[in-house]
GROMACS .gro file of C-alpha atoms in nm:
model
  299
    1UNK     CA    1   0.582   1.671  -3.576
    2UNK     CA    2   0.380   1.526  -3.296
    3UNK     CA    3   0.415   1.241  -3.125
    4UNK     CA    4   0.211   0.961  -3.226
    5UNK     CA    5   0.017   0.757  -2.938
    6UNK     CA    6  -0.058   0.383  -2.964
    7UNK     CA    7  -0.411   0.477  -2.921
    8UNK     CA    8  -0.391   0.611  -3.236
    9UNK     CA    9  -0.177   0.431  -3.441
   10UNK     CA   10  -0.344   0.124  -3.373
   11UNK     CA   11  -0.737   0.254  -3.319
   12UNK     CA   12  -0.845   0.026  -3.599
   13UNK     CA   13  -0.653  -0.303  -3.448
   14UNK     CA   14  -0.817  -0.231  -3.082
   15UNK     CA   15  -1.095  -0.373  -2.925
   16UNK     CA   16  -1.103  -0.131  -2.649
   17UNK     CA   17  -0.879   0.090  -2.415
   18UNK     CA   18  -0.946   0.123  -1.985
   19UNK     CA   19  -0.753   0.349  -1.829
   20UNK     CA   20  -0.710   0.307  -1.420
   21UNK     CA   21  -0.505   0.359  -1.138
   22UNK     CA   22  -0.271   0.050  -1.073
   23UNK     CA   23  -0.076  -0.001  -0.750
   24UNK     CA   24  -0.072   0.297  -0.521
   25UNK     CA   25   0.149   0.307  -0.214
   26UNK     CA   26   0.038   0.493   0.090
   27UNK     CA   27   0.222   0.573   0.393
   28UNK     CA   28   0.091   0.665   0.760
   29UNK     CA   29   0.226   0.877   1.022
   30UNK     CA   30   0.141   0.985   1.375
   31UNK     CA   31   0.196   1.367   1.321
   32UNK     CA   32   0.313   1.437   1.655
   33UNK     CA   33   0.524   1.089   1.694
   34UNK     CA   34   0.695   1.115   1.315
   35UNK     CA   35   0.954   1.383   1.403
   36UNK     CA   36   1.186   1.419   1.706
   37UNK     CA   37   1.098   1.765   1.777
   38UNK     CA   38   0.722   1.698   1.742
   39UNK     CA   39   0.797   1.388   1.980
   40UNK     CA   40   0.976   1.582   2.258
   41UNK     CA   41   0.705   1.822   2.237
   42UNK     CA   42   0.488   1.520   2.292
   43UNK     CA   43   0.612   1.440   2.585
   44UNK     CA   44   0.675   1.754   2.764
   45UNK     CA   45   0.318   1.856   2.701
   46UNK     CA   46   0.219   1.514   2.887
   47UNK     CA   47   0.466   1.555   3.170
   48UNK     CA   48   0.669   1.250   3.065
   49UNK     CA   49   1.056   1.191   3.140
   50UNK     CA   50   1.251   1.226   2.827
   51UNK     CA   51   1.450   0.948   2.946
   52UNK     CA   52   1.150   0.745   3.005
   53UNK     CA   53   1.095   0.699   2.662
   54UNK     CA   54   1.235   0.322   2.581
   55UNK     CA   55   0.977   0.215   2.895
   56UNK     CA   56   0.709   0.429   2.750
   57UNK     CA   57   0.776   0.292   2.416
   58UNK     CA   58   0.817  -0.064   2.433
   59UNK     CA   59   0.432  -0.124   2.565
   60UNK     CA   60   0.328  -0.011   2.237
   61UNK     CA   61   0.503  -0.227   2.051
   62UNK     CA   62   0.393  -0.521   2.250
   63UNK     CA   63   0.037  -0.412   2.203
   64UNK     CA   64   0.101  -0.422   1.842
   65UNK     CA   65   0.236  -0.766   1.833
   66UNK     CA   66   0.002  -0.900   2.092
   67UNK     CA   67  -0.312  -0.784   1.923
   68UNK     CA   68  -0.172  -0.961   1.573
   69UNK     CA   69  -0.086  -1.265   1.748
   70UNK     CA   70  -0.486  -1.253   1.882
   71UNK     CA   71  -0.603  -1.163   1.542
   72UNK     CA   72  -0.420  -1.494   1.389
   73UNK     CA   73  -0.540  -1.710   1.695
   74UNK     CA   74  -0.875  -1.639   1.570
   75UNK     CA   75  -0.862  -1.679   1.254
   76UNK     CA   76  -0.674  -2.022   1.267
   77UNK     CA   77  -0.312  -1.958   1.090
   78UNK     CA   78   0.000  -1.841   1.277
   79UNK     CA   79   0.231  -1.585   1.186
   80UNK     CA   80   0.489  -1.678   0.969
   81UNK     CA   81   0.891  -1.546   1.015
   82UNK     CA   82   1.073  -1.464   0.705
   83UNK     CA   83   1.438  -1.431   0.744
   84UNK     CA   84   1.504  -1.192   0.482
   85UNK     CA   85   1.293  -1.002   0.287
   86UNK     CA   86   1.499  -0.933   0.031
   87UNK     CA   87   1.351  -1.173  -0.233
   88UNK     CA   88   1.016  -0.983  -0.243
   89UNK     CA   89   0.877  -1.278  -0.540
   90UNK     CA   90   0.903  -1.550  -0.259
   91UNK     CA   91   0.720  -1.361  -0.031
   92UNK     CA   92   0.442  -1.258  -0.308
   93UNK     CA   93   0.469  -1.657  -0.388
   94UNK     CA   94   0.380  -1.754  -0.071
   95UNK     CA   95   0.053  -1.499  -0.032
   96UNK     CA   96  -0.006  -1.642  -0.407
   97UNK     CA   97   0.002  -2.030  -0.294
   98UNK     CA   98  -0.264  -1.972  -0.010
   99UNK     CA   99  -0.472  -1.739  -0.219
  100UNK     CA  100  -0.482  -2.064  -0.426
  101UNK     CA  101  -0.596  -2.299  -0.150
  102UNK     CA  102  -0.877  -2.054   0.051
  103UNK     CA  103  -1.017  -1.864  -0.227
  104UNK     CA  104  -1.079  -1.473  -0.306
  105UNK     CA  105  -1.357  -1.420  -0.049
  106UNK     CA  106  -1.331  -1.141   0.199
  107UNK     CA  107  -1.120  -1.226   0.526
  108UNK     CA  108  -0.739  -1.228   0.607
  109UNK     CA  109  -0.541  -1.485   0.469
  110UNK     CA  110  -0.195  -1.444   0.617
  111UNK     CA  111   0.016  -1.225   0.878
  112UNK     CA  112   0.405  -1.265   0.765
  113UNK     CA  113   0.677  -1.053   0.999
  114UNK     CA  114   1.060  -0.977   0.967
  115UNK     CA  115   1.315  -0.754   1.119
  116UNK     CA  116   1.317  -0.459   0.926
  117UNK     CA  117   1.517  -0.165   0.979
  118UNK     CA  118   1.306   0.136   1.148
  119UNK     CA  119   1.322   0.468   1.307
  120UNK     CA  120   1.328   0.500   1.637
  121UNK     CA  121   1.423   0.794   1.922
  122UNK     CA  122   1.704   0.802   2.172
  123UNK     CA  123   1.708   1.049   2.466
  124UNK     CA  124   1.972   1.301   2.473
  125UNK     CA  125   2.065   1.558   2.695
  126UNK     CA  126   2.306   1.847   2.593
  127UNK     CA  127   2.524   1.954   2.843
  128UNK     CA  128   2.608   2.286   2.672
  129UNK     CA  129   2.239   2.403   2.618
  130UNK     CA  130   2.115   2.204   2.916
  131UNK     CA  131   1.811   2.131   2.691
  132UNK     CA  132   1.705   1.728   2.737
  133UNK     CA  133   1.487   1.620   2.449
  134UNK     CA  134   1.465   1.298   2.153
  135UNK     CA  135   1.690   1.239   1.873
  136UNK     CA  136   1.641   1.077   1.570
  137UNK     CA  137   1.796   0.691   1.595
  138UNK     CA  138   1.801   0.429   1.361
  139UNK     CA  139   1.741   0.057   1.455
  140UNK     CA  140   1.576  -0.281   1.374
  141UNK     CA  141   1.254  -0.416   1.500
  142UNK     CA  142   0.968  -0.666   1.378
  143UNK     CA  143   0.765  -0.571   1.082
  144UNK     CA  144   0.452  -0.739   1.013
  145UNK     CA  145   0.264  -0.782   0.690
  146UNK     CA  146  -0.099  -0.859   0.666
  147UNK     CA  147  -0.232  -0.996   0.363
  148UNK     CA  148  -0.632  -0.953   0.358
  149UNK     CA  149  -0.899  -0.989   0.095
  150UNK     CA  150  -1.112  -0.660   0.145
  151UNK     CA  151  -1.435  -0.682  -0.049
  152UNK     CA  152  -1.425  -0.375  -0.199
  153UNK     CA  153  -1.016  -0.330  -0.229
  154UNK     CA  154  -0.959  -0.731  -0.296
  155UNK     CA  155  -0.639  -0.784  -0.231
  156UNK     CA  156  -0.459  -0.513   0.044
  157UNK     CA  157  -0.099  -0.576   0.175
  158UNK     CA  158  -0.144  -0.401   0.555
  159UNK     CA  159   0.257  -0.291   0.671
  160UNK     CA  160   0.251  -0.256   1.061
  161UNK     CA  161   0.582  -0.258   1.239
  162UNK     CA  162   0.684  -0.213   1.603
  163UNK     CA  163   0.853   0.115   1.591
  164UNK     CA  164   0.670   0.383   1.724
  165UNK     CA  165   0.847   0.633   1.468
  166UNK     CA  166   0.798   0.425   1.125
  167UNK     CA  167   0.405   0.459   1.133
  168UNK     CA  168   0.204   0.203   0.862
  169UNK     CA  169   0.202   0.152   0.495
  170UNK     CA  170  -0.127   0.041   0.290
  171UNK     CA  171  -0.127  -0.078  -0.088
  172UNK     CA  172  -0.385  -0.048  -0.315
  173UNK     CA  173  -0.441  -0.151  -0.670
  174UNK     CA  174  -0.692   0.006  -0.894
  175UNK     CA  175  -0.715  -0.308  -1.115
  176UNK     CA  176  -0.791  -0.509  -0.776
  177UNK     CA  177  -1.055  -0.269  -0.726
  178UNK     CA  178  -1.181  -0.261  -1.043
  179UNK     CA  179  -1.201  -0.712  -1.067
  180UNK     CA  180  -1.409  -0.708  -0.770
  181UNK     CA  181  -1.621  -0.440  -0.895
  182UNK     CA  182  -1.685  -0.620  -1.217
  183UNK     CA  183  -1.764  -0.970  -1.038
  184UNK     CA  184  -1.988  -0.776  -0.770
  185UNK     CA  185  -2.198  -0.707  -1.109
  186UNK     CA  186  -2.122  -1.048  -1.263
  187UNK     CA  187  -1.961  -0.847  -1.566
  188UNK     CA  188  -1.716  -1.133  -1.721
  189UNK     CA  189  -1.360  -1.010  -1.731
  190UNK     CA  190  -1.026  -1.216  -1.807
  191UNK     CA  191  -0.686  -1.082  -1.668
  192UNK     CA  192  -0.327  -1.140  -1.817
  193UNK     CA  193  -0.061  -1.058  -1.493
  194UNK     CA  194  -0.164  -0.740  -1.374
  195UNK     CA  195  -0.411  -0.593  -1.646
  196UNK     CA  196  -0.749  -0.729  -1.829
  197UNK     CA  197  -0.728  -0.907  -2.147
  198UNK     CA  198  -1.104  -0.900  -2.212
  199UNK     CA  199  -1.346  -0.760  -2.024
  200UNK     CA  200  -1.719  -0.841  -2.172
  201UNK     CA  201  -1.816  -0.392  -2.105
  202UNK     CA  202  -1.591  -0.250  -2.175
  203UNK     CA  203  -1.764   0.111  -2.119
  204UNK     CA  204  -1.931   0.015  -1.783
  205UNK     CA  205  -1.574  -0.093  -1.676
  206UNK     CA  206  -1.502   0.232  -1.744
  207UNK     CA  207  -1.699   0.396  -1.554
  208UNK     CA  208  -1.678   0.211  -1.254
  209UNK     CA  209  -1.270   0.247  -1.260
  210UNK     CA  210  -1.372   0.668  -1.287
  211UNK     CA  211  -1.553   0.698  -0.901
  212UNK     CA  212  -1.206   0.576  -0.723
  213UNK     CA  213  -1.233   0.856  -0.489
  214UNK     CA  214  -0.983   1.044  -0.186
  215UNK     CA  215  -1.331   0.998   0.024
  216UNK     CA  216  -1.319   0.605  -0.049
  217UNK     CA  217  -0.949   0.603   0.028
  218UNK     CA  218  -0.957   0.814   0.381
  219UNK     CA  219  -1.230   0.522   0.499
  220UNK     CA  220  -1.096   0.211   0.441
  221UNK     CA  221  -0.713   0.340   0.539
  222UNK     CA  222  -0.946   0.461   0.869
  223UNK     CA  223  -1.079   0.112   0.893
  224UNK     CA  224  -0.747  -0.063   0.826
  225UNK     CA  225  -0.593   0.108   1.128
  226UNK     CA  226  -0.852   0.080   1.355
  227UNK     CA  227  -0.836  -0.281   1.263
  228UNK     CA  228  -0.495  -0.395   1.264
  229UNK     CA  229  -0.321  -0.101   1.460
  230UNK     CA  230  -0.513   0.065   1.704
  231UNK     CA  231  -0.275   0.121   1.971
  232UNK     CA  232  -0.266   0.528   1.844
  233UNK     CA  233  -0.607   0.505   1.930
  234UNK     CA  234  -0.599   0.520   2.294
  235UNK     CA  235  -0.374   0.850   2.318
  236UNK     CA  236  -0.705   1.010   2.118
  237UNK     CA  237  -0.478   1.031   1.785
  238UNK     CA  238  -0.501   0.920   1.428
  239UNK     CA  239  -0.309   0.846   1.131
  240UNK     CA  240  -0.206   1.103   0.890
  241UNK     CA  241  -0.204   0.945   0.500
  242UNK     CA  242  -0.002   1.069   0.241
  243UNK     CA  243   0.094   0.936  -0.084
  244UNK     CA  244   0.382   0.728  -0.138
  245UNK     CA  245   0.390   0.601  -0.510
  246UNK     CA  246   0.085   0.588  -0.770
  247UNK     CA  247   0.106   0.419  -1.111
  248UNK     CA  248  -0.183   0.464  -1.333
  249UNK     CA  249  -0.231   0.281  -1.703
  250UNK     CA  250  -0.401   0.229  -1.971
  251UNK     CA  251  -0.433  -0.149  -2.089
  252UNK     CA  252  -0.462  -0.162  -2.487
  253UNK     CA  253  -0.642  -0.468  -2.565
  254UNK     CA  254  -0.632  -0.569  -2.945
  255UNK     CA  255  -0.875  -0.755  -3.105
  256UNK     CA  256  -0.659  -1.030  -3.289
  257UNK     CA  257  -0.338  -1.196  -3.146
  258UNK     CA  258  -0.199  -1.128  -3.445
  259UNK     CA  259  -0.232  -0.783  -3.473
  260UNK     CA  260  -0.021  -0.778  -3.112
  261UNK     CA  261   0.278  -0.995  -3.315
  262UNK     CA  262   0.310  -0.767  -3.629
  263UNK     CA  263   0.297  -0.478  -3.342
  264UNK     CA  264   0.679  -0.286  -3.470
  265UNK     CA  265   0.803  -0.118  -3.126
  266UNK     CA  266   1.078  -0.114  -2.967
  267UNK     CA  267   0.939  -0.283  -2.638
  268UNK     CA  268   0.818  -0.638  -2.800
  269UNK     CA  269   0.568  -0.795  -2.574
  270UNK     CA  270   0.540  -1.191  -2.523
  271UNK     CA  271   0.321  -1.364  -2.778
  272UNK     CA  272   0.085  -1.449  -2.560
  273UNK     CA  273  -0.018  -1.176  -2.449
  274UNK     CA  274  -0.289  -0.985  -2.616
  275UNK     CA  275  -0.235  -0.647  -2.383
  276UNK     CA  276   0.007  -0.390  -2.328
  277UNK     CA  277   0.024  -0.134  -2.092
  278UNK     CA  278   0.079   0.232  -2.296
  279UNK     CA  279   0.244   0.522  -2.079
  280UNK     CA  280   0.194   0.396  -1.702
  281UNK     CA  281   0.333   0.662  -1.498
  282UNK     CA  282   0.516   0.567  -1.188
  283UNK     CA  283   0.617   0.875  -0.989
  284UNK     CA  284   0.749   0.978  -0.623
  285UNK     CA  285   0.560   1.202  -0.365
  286UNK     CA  286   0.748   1.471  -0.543
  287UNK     CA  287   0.586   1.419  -0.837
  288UNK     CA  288   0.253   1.280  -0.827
  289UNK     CA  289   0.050   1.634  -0.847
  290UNK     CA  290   0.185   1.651  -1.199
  291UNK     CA  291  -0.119   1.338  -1.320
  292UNK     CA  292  -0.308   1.263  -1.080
  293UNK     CA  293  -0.657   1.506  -1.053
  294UNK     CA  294  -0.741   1.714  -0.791
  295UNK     CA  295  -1.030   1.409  -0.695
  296UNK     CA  296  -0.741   1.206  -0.536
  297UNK     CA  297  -0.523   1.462  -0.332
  298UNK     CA  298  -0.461   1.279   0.009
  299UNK     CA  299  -0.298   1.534   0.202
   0.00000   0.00000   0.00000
C-alpha cells in the first residue's frame, strides 16, 4: 500500500497548495585562501614570507571592520556588540523590533558583531623536511552580521567575519522572495510565521516562486560581497558559493479553520493556524542534489 500524501487526503478541504524554497544557507570561500596548502601556495607564488603572514593578515581584517564601521556612519546606526550569541531568538528579536520601527523598504537596518570562533593559519616550519609553509589554526575573532532589506531578496542576514580563512555566509528565504514579489504586483497575501495563510492568486504565486534561479543567486551573492566585503577584491579574486543548507515546502492552506482542527495526525498544529507545512526537506551539502533540480546547482 502506498503512502498517502496530505495533498491528497485532504484535496477537497484545501483552498490551495504553493510549493517554494524556504531558508537556504550559503557559504563563501576564497578558493586559494580556504585551505592551508592552497594558502602557502598563495604566498609563495607572490613572494611573501610565510612567517609574514599575521602582518599580512591583520590589514585585512581591519579593512573589513573599518569599511562596516563607514557603512554604519552613513547610514546613521552604530554597530551593536552582542556578548554571546548563543540565544539566536534575542538576536532575531532585536532585527524584529527595528524592522518594526523603520519599515520593510529597501536599505540596511542593522550591523550586529560578536567574537565567534574562526579559522585561521599559523606559520610552521619543519625542521625534519625543512619545508616552511601554513597550518590550519583555530581561534576567535569579530563576526559581523548585517541585516539588510534587499528589494528583490527582502530580508538577507549578510555573515562577514575578520578571519581571512572563514570566508562569508548569505541567507536567503524563498518565502521572503516570494512576499516581495507579490507586493511588487500588489497581489494581497497574508502570512502566519514563516508561510502564507492566504494569498488572493494563488496560481500567479506560483509561478513567480518557479523562476528562483542559480543565475539570480550568483548576482546578488556577487553584489553582496562587493558591497559589504570587498577587501578580496583588490588581490583580483572572488568568492566561490556553495550550498550550505536548503529547505523547501509546501504550505497547505485549508479553506475552513475547522477543517485544520478535525485534521487526525500525529503532528497537531495550533488552532490558529490555518497552514501547515507538508514534507519540508532540510538537508546538508551532502545531500541536497537528492531534491533540489538541476536549475539551482551552485557549484
Amino acid at each position: 500500500m502506498g503512502v498517502e500524501l496530505l495533498t491528497e487526503r485532504y484535496q477537497s478541504q484545501m483552498a490551495g497548495v504553493l510549493s517554494c524554497y524556504d531558508r537556504i544557507i550559503i557559504q563563501g570561500t576564497v578558493p586559494k585562501w580556504c585551505y592551508a596548502q592552497g594558502m602557502t601556495d598563495y604566498f609563495y607564488e607572490h613572494q611573501i614570507r610565510i612567517f609574514d603572514y599575521p602582518r599580512w593578515a591583520e590589514p585585512l581584517r581591519d579593512a573589513i571592520r573599518e569599511s562596516l564601521e563607514h557603512m554604519a556612519a552613513e547610514k546613521g546606526i552604530e554597530i551593536e556588540f552582542i556578548r554571546s550569541k548563543k540565544n539566536k531568538f534575542r538576536q532575531e528579536k532585536r532585527v524584529q523590533e527595528l524592522l518594526d520601527q523603520r519599515g520593510d523598504g529597501p536599505g540596511l537596518v542593522c550591523i550586529l558583531s560578536a567574537m565567534e570562533p574562526c579559522g585561521s593559519y599559523k606559520p610552521w616550519h619543519d625542521k625534519k623536511t625543512h619545508k616552511t609553509y601554513l597550518k590550519p589554526a583555530d581561534g576567535k575573532c569579530l563576526h559581523y552580521d548585517v541585516y539588510f532589506i534587499d528589494r528583490i531578496w527582502g530580508c538577507a542576514p549578510y555573515a562577514c567575519p575578520r578571519g581571512v580563512r572563514s570566508g562569508c555566509r548569505s541567507t536567503a528565504n524563498g518565502h521572503s522572495y516570494l512576499a516581495r514579489q507579490l507586493s511588487q504586483r500588489q497581489i494581497e497575501y497574508r502570512v502566519l510565521d514563516n508561510a502564507f495563510g492566504w494569498i488572493a492568486d494563488l496560481e500567479q504565486a506560483q509561478k513567480l516562486a518557479d523562476p528562483f534561479s542559480v543565475k539570480m543567486v550568483h548576482r546578488k551573492l556577487d553584489q553582496f560581497a562587493d558591497r559589504y566585503c570587498p577587501v578580496v577584491q583588490q588581490f583580483g579574486l572572488s568568492y566561490h558559493w556553495s550550498l550550505d543548507q536548503v529547505e523547501f515546502a509546501t504550505d497547505l492552506v485549508f479553506a475552513k479553520q475547522v477543517d485544520l482542527h478535525t485534521r487526525q495526525t500525529d503532528h497537531r498544529p495550533r488552532p490558529e493556524a490555518q497552514t501547515t507545512r507538508h514534507h519540508p526537506h532540510a538537508l546538508s551539502t551532502t545531500g541536497w542534489l537528492k531534491v533540489l533540480p538541476s536549475s539551482l546547482r551552485i557549484c
